[in-house]
XYZ file of C-alpha atoms in Angstrom:
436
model
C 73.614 -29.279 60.456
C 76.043 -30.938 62.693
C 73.249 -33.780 62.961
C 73.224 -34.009 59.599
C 76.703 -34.448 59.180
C 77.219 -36.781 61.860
C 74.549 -38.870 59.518
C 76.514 -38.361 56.551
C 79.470 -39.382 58.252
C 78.046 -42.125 59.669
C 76.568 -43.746 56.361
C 80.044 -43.186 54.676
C 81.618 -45.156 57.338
C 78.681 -47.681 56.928
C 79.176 -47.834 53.097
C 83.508 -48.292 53.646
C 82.301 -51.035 56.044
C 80.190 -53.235 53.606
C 82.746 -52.637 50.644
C 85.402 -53.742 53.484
C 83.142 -57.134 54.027
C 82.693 -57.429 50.528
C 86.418 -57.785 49.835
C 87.232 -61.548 49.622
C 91.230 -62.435 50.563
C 92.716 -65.731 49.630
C 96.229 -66.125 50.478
C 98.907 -67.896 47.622
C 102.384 -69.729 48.073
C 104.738 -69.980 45.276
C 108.526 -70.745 44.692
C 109.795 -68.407 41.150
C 111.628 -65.888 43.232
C 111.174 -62.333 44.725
C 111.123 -59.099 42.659
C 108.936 -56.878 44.333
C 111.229 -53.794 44.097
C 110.895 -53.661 39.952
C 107.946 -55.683 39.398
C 105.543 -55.178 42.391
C 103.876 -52.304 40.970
C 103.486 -53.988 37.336
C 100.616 -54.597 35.666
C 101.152 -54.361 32.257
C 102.550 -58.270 31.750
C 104.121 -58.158 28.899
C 106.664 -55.806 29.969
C 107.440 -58.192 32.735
C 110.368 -60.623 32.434
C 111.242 -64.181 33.551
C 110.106 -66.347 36.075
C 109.531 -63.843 39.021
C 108.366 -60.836 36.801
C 106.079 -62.573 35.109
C 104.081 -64.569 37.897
C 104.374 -61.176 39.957
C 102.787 -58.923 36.840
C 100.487 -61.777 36.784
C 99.331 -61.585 40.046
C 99.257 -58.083 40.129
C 96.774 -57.987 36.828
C 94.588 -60.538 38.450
C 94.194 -57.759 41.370
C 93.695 -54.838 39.121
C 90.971 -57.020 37.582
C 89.297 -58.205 39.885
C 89.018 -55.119 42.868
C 87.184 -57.537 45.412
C 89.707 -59.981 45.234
C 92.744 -59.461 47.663
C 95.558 -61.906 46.527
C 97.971 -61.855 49.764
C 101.184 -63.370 47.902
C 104.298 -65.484 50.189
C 107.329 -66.331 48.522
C 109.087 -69.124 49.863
C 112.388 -70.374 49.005
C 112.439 -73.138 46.298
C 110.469 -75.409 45.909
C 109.113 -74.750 49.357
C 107.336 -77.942 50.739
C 108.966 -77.928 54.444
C 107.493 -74.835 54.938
C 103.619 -76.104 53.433
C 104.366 -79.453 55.471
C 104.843 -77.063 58.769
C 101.676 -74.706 57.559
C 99.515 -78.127 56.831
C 100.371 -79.687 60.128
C 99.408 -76.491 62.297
C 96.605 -75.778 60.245
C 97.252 -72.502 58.465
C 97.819 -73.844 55.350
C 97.616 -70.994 52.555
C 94.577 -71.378 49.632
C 96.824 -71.788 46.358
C 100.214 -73.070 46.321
C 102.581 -73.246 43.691
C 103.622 -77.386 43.327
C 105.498 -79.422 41.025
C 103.822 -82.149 38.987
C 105.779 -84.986 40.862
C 105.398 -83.723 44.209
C 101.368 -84.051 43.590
C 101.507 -87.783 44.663
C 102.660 -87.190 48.052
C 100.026 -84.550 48.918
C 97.303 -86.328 46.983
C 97.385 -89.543 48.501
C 97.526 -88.216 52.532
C 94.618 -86.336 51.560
C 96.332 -82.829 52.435
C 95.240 -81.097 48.606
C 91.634 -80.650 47.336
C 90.636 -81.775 43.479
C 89.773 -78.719 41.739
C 87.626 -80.313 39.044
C 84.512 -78.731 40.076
C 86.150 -75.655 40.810
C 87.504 -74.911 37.140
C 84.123 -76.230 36.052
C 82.190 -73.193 37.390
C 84.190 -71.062 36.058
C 83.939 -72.754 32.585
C 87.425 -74.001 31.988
C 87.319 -77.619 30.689
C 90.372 -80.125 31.451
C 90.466 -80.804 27.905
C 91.694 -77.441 27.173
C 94.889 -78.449 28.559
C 98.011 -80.465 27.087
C 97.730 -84.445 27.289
C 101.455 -83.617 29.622
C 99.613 -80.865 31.524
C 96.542 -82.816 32.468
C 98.427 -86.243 33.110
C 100.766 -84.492 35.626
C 98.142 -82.990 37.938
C 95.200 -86.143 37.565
C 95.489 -88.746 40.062
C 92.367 -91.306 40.625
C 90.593 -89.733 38.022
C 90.747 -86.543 39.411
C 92.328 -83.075 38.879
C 94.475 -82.015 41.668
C 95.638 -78.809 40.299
C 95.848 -76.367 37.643
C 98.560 -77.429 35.023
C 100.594 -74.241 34.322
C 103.797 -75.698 32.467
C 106.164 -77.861 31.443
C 109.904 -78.011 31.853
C 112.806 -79.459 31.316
C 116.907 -79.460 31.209
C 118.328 -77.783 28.298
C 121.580 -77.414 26.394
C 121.659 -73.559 26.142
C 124.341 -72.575 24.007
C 126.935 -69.339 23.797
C 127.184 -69.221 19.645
C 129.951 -66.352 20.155
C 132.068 -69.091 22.121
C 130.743 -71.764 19.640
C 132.050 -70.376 16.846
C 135.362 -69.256 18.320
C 135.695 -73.364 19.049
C 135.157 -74.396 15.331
C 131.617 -75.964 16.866
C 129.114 -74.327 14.284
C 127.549 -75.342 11.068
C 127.419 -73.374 8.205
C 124.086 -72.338 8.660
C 124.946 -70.863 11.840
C 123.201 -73.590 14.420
C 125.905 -75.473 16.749
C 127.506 -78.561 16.044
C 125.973 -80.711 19.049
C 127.038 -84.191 19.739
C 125.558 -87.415 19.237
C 126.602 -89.910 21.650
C 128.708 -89.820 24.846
C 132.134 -89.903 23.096
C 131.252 -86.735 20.767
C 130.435 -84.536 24.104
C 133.617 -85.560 25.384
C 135.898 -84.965 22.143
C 133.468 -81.721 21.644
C 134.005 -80.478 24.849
C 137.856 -80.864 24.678
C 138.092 -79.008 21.111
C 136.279 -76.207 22.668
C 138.083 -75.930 26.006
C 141.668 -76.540 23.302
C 140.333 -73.570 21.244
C 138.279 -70.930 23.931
C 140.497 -71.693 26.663
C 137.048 -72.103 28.275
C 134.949 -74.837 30.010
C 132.317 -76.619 27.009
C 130.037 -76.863 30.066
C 128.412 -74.890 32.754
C 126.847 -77.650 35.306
C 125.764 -76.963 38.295
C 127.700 -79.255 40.679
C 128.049 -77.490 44.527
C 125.008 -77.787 46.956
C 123.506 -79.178 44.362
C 121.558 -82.774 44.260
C 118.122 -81.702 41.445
C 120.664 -81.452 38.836
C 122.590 -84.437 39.022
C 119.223 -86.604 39.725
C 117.501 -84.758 36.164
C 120.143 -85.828 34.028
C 120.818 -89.401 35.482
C 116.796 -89.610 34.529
C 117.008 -88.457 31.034
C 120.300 -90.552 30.036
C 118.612 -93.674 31.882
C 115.531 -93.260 29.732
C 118.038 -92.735 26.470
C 118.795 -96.233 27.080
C 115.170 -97.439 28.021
C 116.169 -98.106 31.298
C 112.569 -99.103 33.177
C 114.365 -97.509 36.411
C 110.918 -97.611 37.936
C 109.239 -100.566 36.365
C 107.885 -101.361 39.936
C 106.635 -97.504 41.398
C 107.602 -99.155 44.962
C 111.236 -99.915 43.795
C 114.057 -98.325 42.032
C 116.845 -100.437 40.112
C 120.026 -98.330 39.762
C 122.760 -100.606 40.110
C 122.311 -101.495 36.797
C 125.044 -101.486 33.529
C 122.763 -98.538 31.965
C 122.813 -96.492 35.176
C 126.527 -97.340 35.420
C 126.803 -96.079 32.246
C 124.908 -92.729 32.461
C 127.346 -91.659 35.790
C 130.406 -92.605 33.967
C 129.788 -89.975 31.484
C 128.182 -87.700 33.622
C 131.992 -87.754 35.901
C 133.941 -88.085 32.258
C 133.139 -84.542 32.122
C 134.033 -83.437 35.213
C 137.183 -85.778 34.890
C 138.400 -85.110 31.427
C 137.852 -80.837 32.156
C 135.555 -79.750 30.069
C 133.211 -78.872 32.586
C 133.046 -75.920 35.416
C 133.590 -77.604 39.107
C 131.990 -76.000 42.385
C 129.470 -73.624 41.069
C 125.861 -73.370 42.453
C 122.868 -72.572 41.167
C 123.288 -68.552 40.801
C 127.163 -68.890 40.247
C 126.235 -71.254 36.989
C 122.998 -69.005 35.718
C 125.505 -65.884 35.564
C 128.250 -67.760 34.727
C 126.574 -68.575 31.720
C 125.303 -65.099 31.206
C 129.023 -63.857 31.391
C 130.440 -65.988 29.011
C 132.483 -68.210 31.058
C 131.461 -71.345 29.213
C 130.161 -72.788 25.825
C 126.814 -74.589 26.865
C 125.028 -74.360 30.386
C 123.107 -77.482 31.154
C 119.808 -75.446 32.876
C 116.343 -75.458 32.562
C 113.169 -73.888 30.445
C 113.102 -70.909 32.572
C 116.094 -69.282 31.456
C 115.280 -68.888 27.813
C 113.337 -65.901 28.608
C 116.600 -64.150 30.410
C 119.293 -65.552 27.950
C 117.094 -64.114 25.237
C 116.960 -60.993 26.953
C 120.620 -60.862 27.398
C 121.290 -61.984 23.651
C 119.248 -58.575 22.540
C 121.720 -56.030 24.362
C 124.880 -54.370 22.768
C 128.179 -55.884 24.821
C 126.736 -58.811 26.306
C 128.693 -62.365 26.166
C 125.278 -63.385 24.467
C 125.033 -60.520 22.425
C 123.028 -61.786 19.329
C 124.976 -65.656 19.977
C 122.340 -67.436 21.999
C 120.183 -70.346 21.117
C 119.127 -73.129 22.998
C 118.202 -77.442 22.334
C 117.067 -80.279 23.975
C 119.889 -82.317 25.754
C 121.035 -84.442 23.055
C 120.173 -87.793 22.424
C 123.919 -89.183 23.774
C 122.518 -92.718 24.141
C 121.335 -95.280 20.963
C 117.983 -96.385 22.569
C 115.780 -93.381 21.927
C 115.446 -89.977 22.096
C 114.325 -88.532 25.630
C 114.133 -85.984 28.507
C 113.174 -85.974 31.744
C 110.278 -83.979 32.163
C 108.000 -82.349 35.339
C 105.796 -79.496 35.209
C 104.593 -76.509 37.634
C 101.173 -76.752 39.218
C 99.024 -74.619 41.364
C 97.196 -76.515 44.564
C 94.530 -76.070 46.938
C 95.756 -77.074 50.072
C 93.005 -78.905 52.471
C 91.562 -76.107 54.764
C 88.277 -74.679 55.254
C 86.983 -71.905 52.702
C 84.175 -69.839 52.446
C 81.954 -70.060 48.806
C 83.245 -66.477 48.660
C 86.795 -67.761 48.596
C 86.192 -70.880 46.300
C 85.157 -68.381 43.729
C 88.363 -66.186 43.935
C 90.293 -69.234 43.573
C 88.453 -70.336 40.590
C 88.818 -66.945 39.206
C 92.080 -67.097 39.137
C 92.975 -70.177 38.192
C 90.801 -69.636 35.034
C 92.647 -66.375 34.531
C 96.169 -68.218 34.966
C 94.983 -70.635 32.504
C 94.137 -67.743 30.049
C 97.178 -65.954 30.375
C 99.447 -69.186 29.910
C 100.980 -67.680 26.971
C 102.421 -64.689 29.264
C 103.867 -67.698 31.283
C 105.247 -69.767 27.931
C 107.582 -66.177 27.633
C 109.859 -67.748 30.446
C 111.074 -70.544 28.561
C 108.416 -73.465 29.934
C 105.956 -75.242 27.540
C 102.530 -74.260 27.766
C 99.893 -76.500 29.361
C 96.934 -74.508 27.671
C 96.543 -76.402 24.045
C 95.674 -73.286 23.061
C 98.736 -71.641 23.636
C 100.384 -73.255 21.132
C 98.141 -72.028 18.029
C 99.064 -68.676 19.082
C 100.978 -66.421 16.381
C 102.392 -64.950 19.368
C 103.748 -67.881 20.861
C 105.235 -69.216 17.196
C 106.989 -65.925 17.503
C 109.002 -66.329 20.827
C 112.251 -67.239 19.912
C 114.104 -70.828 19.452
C 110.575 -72.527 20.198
C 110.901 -74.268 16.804
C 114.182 -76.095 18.530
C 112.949 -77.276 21.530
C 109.036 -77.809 20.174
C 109.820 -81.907 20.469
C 110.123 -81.645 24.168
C 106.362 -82.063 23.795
C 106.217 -85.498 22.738
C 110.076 -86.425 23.692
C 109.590 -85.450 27.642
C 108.872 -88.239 30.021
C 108.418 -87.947 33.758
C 108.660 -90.653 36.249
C 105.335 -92.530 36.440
C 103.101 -91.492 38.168
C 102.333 -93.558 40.804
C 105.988 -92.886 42.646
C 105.530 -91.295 45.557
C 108.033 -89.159 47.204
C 110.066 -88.344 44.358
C 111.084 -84.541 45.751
C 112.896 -86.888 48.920
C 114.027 -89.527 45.738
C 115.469 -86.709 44.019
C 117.566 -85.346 46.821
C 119.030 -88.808 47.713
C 119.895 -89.708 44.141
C 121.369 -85.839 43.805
C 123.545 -86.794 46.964
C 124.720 -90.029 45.681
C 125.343 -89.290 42.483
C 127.474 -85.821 43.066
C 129.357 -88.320 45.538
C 129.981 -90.337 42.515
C 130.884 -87.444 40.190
C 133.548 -85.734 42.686
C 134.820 -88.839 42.954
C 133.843 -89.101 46.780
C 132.347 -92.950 46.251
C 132.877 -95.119 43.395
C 130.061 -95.408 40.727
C 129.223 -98.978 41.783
C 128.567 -97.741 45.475
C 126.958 -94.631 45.376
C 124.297 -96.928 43.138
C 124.202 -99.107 45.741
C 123.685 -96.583 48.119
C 121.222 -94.593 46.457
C 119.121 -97.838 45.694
C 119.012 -98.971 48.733
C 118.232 -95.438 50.282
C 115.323 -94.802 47.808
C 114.285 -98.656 48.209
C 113.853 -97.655 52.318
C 112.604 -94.666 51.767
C 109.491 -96.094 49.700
C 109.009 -99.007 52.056
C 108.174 -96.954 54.426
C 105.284 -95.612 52.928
């Protein structure tokens, strides 16, 4: 008996050591946040919320899916690329990693990410079966780079309660936006005049993404080719002039907040402290959340738009999308496969995504009934043909970013003049790209 049992023992522990073997781990990077405490249990996605609930329900679906696939998750403070720089330098880069469509470039052209076009190939997903904006922001050389998973862009999301309080709605109960420069301005002051209340929430302390995303989109309003040459900027310009001077008109004339961050402007906005906060795609999911609770500041007064067309040359926004990599590291077949798995089940579950606010990159997203449901997609549906990134060919446009961010808050606080911060941030960027 006791031999006997040894042997059973011994085959059980034999079986648990070939299902151990048979487990295949692949290890994934992302920005979005951390919410393990109410959402690292969830499965059941649609029950998840925003940014970090959703990727995290996401993740933990793929898991429950797929029980030979362990999906070891780091979260890494936004948008993360010191820390993948470090990891690709020593060698322990991670197997998926969340990326931005302008930060492909960089990554691309040293070599340091893999094209995944065979990848999603064996696991059937074609690259036509994303969005012309999906596919363009992840191809380089002909190539796919990475799974397209959004796109996203600065809105104008908009407190109707305060709206309406400031005389600033129609009668069909959308806001009265403006039209030009001189509208925002005369806007904002009625509403301040009326609400006692800035007319915008802008994020404006330790802050440089902001500034550097709306300098883009009023540039291109004019038709400014900024980047007509991908190896040189031209800023000092009368259009670039021209975007700053309204961008520090608000801050100037007060009808803007002053000194709030990031999180100080996202619940600022949530609170009611202002009329319209100048943020991105991935608050709509939050705002709407906020707007369907009793004794909210949103309570059933949110809506959201594309930043208005303030300039006469067209109507644009500067656009980028989210992206998922695989960094340049050794993998076994076994791992390939859980990769491709899962990107094909990302790409599947891009409606789930489309909740947060961001515009799908799965074409077929946007047939759904589900996603014609979400609400306020109808107002900001022309983002699809109206967003523009920079081209393509830039490189280091995450650096570019930060450098126009810095001169151009310098500019708004009144720090530099407009003239030289220009200056400065051309000839910064200009250095920065010769040195490529």
């Amino acid at each position: 008996m006791k031999r006997i049992l040894l042997t059973t023992v011994a085959t059980i522990a034999l079986g648990y050591g070939a299902s151990a073997q048979a487990q295949t781990t692949i290890e994934l990077q992302r920005f979005f946040g951390a919410c393990e405490a109410e959402y690292g249990n969830v499965t059941d996605v649609s029950a998840a919320v925003g940014e970090c609930g959703i990727i995290t329900a996401l993740v933990n679906k793929f898991e429950a899916d797929n029980p030979d696939i362990d999906v070891n998750i780091t979260t890494v403070e936004w948008p993360g690329y010191d820390q993948l720089n470090a990891q690709l330098a020593s060698g322990a880069a991670p197997d998926v990693v969340s990326m931005h469509y302008s930060a492909i470039s960089d990554y691309q052209s040293r070599g340091l990410i893999e094209p995944i076009d065979e990848v999603l190939a064996a696991q059937g997903v074609s690259p036509e079966s994303f969005t012309d904006a999906g596919r363009n922001g992840v191809t380089k050389e002909g190539q796919l780079f990475g799974l397209p998973f959004d796109n996203w862009t600065m809105l104008f999301h908009v407190n109707l309660n305060l709206m309406k309080e400031a005389g600033l709605v129609n009668a069909d109960g959308t806001p009265i936006l403006p039209k030009s420069g001189e509208e925002l301005i005369a806007q904002g002051k009625q509403f301040t005049e009326k609400t006692g209340k800035p007319y915008l929430i802008q994020i404006m302390a330790n802050e440089t993404a902001s500034y550097a995303r709306i300098l883009y989109t009023l540039l291109q309003q004019q038709n400014s080719d900024f980047f007509a040459d991908p190896m040189s900027i031209k800023l000092n310009t009368p259009e670039a002039i021209a975007a700053v001077e309204l961008m520090k008109a608000t801050k100037d004339e007060g009808i803007s907040t002053t000194g709030l961050d990031y999180a100080a402007a996202v619940s600022g906005f949530a609170n009611g402290e202002g009329g319209i906060a100048v943020n991105g795609t991935w608050l709509i999911g939050d705002y709407v959340a906020q707007s369907e609770k009793e004794g909210t500041a949103l309570s059933n007064g949110y809506t959201v738009y594309p930043v208005p067309q303030l300039f006469a040359g067209q109507d644009s926004t500067y656009a980028d999308g989210h992206s998922w990599v695989m960094p340049k590291k050794d993998r076994s077949p076994e791992q390939i496969d859980a990769v491709g798995k899962l990107f094909k089940f990302l790409a599947e579950n891009d409606f789930q995504w489309a909740r947060t606010g961001h515009l799908p990159a799965a074409k077929a997203v946007f047939d759904m009934a589900e996603f014609k449901a979400l609400p306020h997609r109808d107002n900001i549906a022309k983002i699809a043909e109206t967003g523009r990134s920079l081209p393509a060919e830039v490189q280091r446009q995450f650096p570019i970013q930060d450098i126009i961010g810095e001169e151009i808050g310098a500019a708004v606080n009144g720090d530099k003049s407009i003239e030289e911060a220009l200056t400065s941030a051309e000839s910064r960027v200009n250095e920065l790209l010769e040195d490529l």
